[in-house]
């Protein structure tokens, strides 16, 4: 007897390459925090080490999503863990930069409020539909990572003033994409006439 079970897609294992990279990103967060703390944002060698760990962790965010989609390894665990890992990494970096008086606190507060708010919004509307990451969201992430890397790396004095411009662009795109996600959520929640 043949039926729907013969053609059913096997469940995706929770322990897979995509989720492994997400877990690696979570593990790298305390390593990154420790390196920034040791550097006190004054020791160039430790700053370079912290920056490289941040870059590797950020790269896992790009790769884990691609692997999950490309090889059909999307899981409920991954959908929850991925944004948590992202916010933990970015949030730790922003808070540490502000604690060391490298980045104004208002920038950290604005970005984190948007990130946490949109993550909560996505979970709120998830049963109605998925708010997919937009192209603007990818630009936002790239600008945030670039700005954080710029602040972490011991730049020559002539290049230091570029950092605030990159972060300014990141803040603008962060706010603009936040508004876009709010509109998408409103459309999902709006009763159909």
mmCIF file of C-alpha atoms in Angstrom:
data_model
loop_
_atom_site.group_PDB
_atom_site.id
_atom_site.type_symbol
_atom_site.label_atom_id
_atom_site.label_comp_id
_atom_site.label_asym_id
_atom_site.label_seq_id
_atom_site.Cartn_x
_atom_site.Cartn_y
_atom_site.Cartn_z
ATOM 1 C CA UNK A 1 0.000 0.000 0.000
ATOM 2 C CA UNK A 2 1.347 3.399 -0.967
ATOM 3 C CA UNK A 3 0.245 6.606 0.572
ATOM 4 C CA UNK A 4 1.322 9.998 1.787
ATOM 5 C CA UNK A 5 3.858 8.487 4.161
ATOM 6 C CA UNK A 6 5.880 7.021 1.260
ATOM 7 C CA UNK A 7 6.494 10.463 -0.213
ATOM 8 C CA UNK A 8 6.764 12.288 3.107
ATOM 9 C CA UNK A 9 9.901 14.338 3.586
ATOM 10 C CA UNK A 10 12.043 12.992 6.434
ATOM 11 C CA UNK A 11 12.365 15.380 9.382
ATOM 12 C CA UNK A 12 15.402 17.624 9.425
ATOM 13 C CA UNK A 13 17.797 16.636 12.224
ATOM 14 C CA UNK A 14 18.312 19.312 14.884
ATOM 15 C CA UNK A 15 22.025 18.525 14.942
ATOM 16 C CA UNK A 16 23.098 19.698 11.504
ATOM 17 C CA UNK A 17 25.758 21.928 9.942
ATOM 18 C CA UNK A 18 23.628 25.092 9.956
ATOM 19 C CA UNK A 19 22.655 24.762 13.615
ATOM 20 C CA UNK A 20 26.258 23.823 14.433
ATOM 21 C CA UNK A 21 27.442 27.157 13.024
ATOM 22 C CA UNK A 22 24.763 28.986 15.005
ATOM 23 C CA UNK A 23 25.975 27.216 18.144
ATOM 24 C CA UNK A 24 29.565 28.159 17.285
ATOM 25 C CA UNK A 25 28.475 31.806 17.046
ATOM 26 C CA UNK A 26 26.910 31.591 20.510
ATOM 27 C CA UNK A 27 30.079 29.995 21.908
ATOM 28 C CA UNK A 28 32.240 32.724 20.356
ATOM 29 C CA UNK A 29 30.280 35.518 22.081
ATOM 30 C CA UNK A 30 31.891 35.027 25.532
ATOM 31 C CA UNK A 31 35.291 34.536 23.868
ATOM 32 C CA UNK A 32 34.810 37.858 22.069
ATOM 33 C CA UNK A 33 33.674 39.576 25.290
ATOM 34 C CA UNK A 34 36.726 38.254 27.154
ATOM 35 C CA UNK A 35 39.111 39.473 24.446
ATOM 36 C CA UNK A 36 37.592 42.967 24.414
ATOM 37 C CA UNK A 37 37.758 43.065 28.228
ATOM 38 C CA UNK A 38 41.439 42.052 28.190
ATOM 39 C CA UNK A 39 42.198 44.609 25.478
ATOM 40 C CA UNK A 40 40.421 47.413 27.387
ATOM 41 C CA UNK A 41 40.250 48.843 23.847
ATOM 42 C CA UNK A 42 43.821 50.090 24.335
ATOM 43 C CA UNK A 43 46.033 47.050 23.603
ATOM 44 C CA UNK A 44 46.317 46.663 19.794
ATOM 45 C CA UNK A 45 47.108 42.925 19.802
ATOM 46 C CA UNK A 46 44.090 41.982 21.913
ATOM 47 C CA UNK A 47 41.883 44.338 19.870
ATOM 48 C CA UNK A 48 42.963 42.556 16.683
ATOM 49 C CA UNK A 49 42.192 39.181 18.299
ATOM 50 C CA UNK A 50 38.743 40.408 19.433
ATOM 51 C CA UNK A 51 38.056 41.809 15.979
ATOM 52 C CA UNK A 52 39.023 38.558 14.256
ATOM 53 C CA UNK A 53 36.763 36.524 16.569
ATOM 54 C CA UNK A 54 33.928 38.966 15.826
ATOM 55 C CA UNK A 55 34.515 38.619 12.071
ATOM 56 C CA UNK A 56 34.541 34.797 12.256
ATOM 57 C CA UNK A 57 31.352 34.804 14.365
ATOM 58 C CA UNK A 58 29.666 37.244 11.971
ATOM 59 C CA UNK A 59 30.690 35.097 9.005
ATOM 60 C CA UNK A 60 28.955 32.079 10.566
ATOM 61 C CA UNK A 61 25.715 34.080 10.424
ATOM 62 C CA UNK A 62 26.033 34.421 6.674
ATOM 63 C CA UNK A 63 27.040 30.808 6.128
ATOM 64 C CA UNK A 64 24.554 29.082 8.451
ATOM 65 C CA UNK A 65 21.552 30.649 6.730
ATOM 66 C CA UNK A 66 22.878 29.752 3.290
ATOM 67 C CA UNK A 67 23.555 26.153 4.331
ATOM 68 C CA UNK A 68 20.115 25.810 5.944
ATOM 69 C CA UNK A 69 18.307 27.045 2.822
ATOM 70 C CA UNK A 70 20.581 25.355 0.256
ATOM 71 C CA UNK A 71 20.485 21.903 1.833
ATOM 72 C CA UNK A 72 17.004 21.987 3.362
ATOM 73 C CA UNK A 73 18.285 22.085 6.927
ATOM 74 C CA UNK A 74 15.881 24.708 8.272
ATOM 75 C CA UNK A 75 14.651 23.723 11.749
ATOM 76 C CA UNK A 76 12.469 25.324 14.399
ATOM 77 C CA UNK A 77 15.508 25.349 16.703
ATOM 78 C CA UNK A 78 17.528 27.195 14.068
ATOM 79 C CA UNK A 79 14.758 29.748 13.503
ATOM 80 C CA UNK A 80 14.870 30.644 17.196
ATOM 81 C CA UNK A 81 18.591 30.211 17.912
ATOM 82 C CA UNK A 82 19.849 32.155 14.870
ATOM 83 C CA UNK A 83 18.348 35.544 15.801
ATOM 84 C CA UNK A 84 19.317 35.013 19.449
ATOM 85 C CA UNK A 85 22.932 34.368 18.417
ATOM 86 C CA UNK A 86 22.894 37.409 16.127
ATOM 87 C CA UNK A 87 21.545 39.739 18.797
ATOM 88 C CA UNK A 88 23.924 38.328 21.429
ATOM 89 C CA UNK A 89 26.957 38.979 19.222
ATOM 90 C CA UNK A 90 25.955 42.414 17.950
ATOM 91 C CA UNK A 91 24.545 43.466 21.301
ATOM 92 C CA UNK A 92 27.699 42.428 23.169
ATOM 93 C CA UNK A 93 29.861 44.340 20.687
ATOM 94 C CA UNK A 94 27.790 47.527 20.893
ATOM 95 C CA UNK A 95 27.562 47.465 24.685
ATOM 96 C CA UNK A 96 31.308 46.841 25.032
ATOM 97 C CA UNK A 97 32.138 49.674 22.636
ATOM 98 C CA UNK A 98 29.893 52.016 24.633
ATOM 99 C CA UNK A 99 31.331 50.829 27.977
ATOM 100 C CA UNK A 100 34.778 51.744 26.681
ATOM 101 C CA UNK A 101 33.562 55.187 25.516
ATOM 102 C CA UNK A 102 34.266 54.325 21.892
ATOM 103 C CA UNK A 103 30.621 54.491 20.775
ATOM 104 C CA UNK A 104 27.928 56.842 22.134
ATOM 105 C CA UNK A 105 25.362 55.037 24.296
ATOM 106 C CA UNK A 106 22.434 56.461 22.303
ATOM 107 C CA UNK A 107 23.638 54.524 19.232
ATOM 108 C CA UNK A 108 23.747 51.284 21.197
ATOM 109 C CA UNK A 109 20.304 51.911 22.709
ATOM 110 C CA UNK A 110 18.700 52.777 19.349
ATOM 111 C CA UNK A 111 20.131 49.750 17.541
ATOM 112 C CA UNK A 112 19.399 47.287 20.352
ATOM 113 C CA UNK A 113 15.855 48.608 20.855
ATOM 114 C CA UNK A 114 15.165 48.142 17.148
ATOM 115 C CA UNK A 115 16.779 44.700 17.015
ATOM 116 C CA UNK A 116 14.975 43.357 20.087
ATOM 117 C CA UNK A 117 11.694 44.984 19.080
ATOM 118 C CA UNK A 118 11.721 43.516 15.567
ATOM 119 C CA UNK A 119 12.731 40.081 16.869
ATOM 120 C CA UNK A 120 9.803 40.167 19.315
ATOM 121 C CA UNK A 121 7.520 41.354 16.508
ATOM 122 C CA UNK A 122 8.593 38.465 14.272
ATOM 123 C CA UNK A 123 7.789 35.944 17.004
ATOM 124 C CA UNK A 124 4.444 37.685 17.664
ATOM 125 C CA UNK A 125 3.253 37.280 14.061
ATOM 126 C CA UNK A 126 4.987 33.960 13.281
ATOM 127 C CA UNK A 127 1.750 31.934 13.360
ATOM 128 C CA UNK A 128 0.284 34.258 10.711
ATOM 129 C CA UNK A 129 3.295 34.293 8.425
ATOM 130 C CA UNK A 130 7.032 34.819 8.288
ATOM 131 C CA UNK A 131 8.560 38.252 7.984
ATOM 132 C CA UNK A 132 11.501 37.340 5.816
ATOM 133 C CA UNK A 133 14.788 39.200 6.013
ATOM 134 C CA UNK A 134 14.688 41.911 3.383
ATOM 135 C CA UNK A 135 17.522 43.138 1.199
ATOM 136 C CA UNK A 136 17.575 46.227 3.412
ATOM 137 C CA UNK A 137 17.959 43.962 6.439
ATOM 138 C CA UNK A 138 21.018 42.380 4.862
ATOM 139 C CA UNK A 139 22.487 45.835 4.130
ATOM 140 C CA UNK A 140 21.744 46.822 7.739
ATOM 141 C CA UNK A 141 23.586 43.786 9.065
ATOM 142 C CA UNK A 142 26.555 44.374 6.745
ATOM 143 C CA UNK A 143 26.824 48.028 7.798
ATOM 144 C CA UNK A 144 26.581 47.164 11.499
ATOM 145 C CA UNK A 145 29.291 44.499 11.178
ATOM 146 C CA UNK A 146 31.539 46.815 9.148
ATOM 147 C CA UNK A 147 31.099 49.653 11.658
ATOM 148 C CA UNK A 148 31.813 47.391 14.644
ATOM 149 C CA UNK A 149 34.899 45.967 12.909
ATOM 150 C CA UNK A 150 36.045 49.515 12.167
ATOM 151 C CA UNK A 151 35.767 50.445 15.851
ATOM 152 C CA UNK A 152 37.417 47.230 17.079
ATOM 153 C CA UNK A 153 40.403 47.229 14.742
ATOM 154 C CA UNK A 154 43.255 49.549 15.849
ATOM 155 C CA UNK A 155 42.955 51.902 12.881
ATOM 156 C CA UNK A 156 45.545 54.537 12.008
ATOM 157 C CA UNK A 157 44.521 57.956 13.368
ATOM 158 C CA UNK A 158 43.676 59.219 9.877
ATOM 159 C CA UNK A 159 41.059 56.472 9.388
ATOM 160 C CA UNK A 160 39.408 56.632 12.831
ATOM 161 C CA UNK A 161 36.927 59.391 11.757
ATOM 162 C CA UNK A 162 35.464 57.074 9.090
ATOM 163 C CA UNK A 163 33.938 54.816 11.785
ATOM 164 C CA UNK A 164 31.198 57.234 12.894
ATOM 165 C CA UNK A 165 30.117 57.719 9.271
ATOM 166 C CA UNK A 166 29.755 53.974 8.752
ATOM 167 C CA UNK A 167 27.889 53.643 12.053
ATOM 168 C CA UNK A 168 25.675 56.608 11.118
ATOM 169 C CA UNK A 169 24.710 54.846 7.889
ATOM 170 C CA UNK A 170 24.088 51.653 9.891
ATOM 171 C CA UNK A 171 21.763 53.496 12.296
ATOM 172 C CA UNK A 172 19.788 55.067 9.427
ATOM 173 C CA UNK A 173 19.333 51.744 7.606
ATOM 174 C CA UNK A 174 18.543 50.013 10.920
ATOM 175 C CA UNK A 175 15.696 52.471 11.590
ATOM 176 C CA UNK A 176 14.415 52.401 7.994
ATOM 177 C CA UNK A 177 14.263 48.608 7.891
ATOM 178 C CA UNK A 178 12.600 48.618 11.301
ATOM 179 C CA UNK A 179 9.770 50.717 9.876
ATOM 180 C CA UNK A 180 9.528 48.333 6.907
ATOM 181 C CA UNK A 181 9.178 45.323 9.240
ATOM 182 C CA UNK A 182 6.490 47.149 11.245
ATOM 183 C CA UNK A 183 4.512 47.702 8.035
ATOM 184 C CA UNK A 184 4.874 44.024 7.083
ATOM 185 C CA UNK A 185 3.722 42.936 10.546
ATOM 186 C CA UNK A 186 0.731 45.279 10.389
ATOM 187 C CA UNK A 187 -0.271 43.765 7.034
ATOM 188 C CA UNK A 188 -0.040 40.248 8.497
ATOM 189 C CA UNK A 189 -2.109 41.166 11.555
ATOM 190 C CA UNK A 190 -4.691 43.216 9.639
ATOM 191 C CA UNK A 191 -7.999 41.369 9.278
ATOM 192 C CA UNK A 192 -8.796 40.435 5.692
ATOM 193 C CA UNK A 193 -11.889 42.293 4.453
#
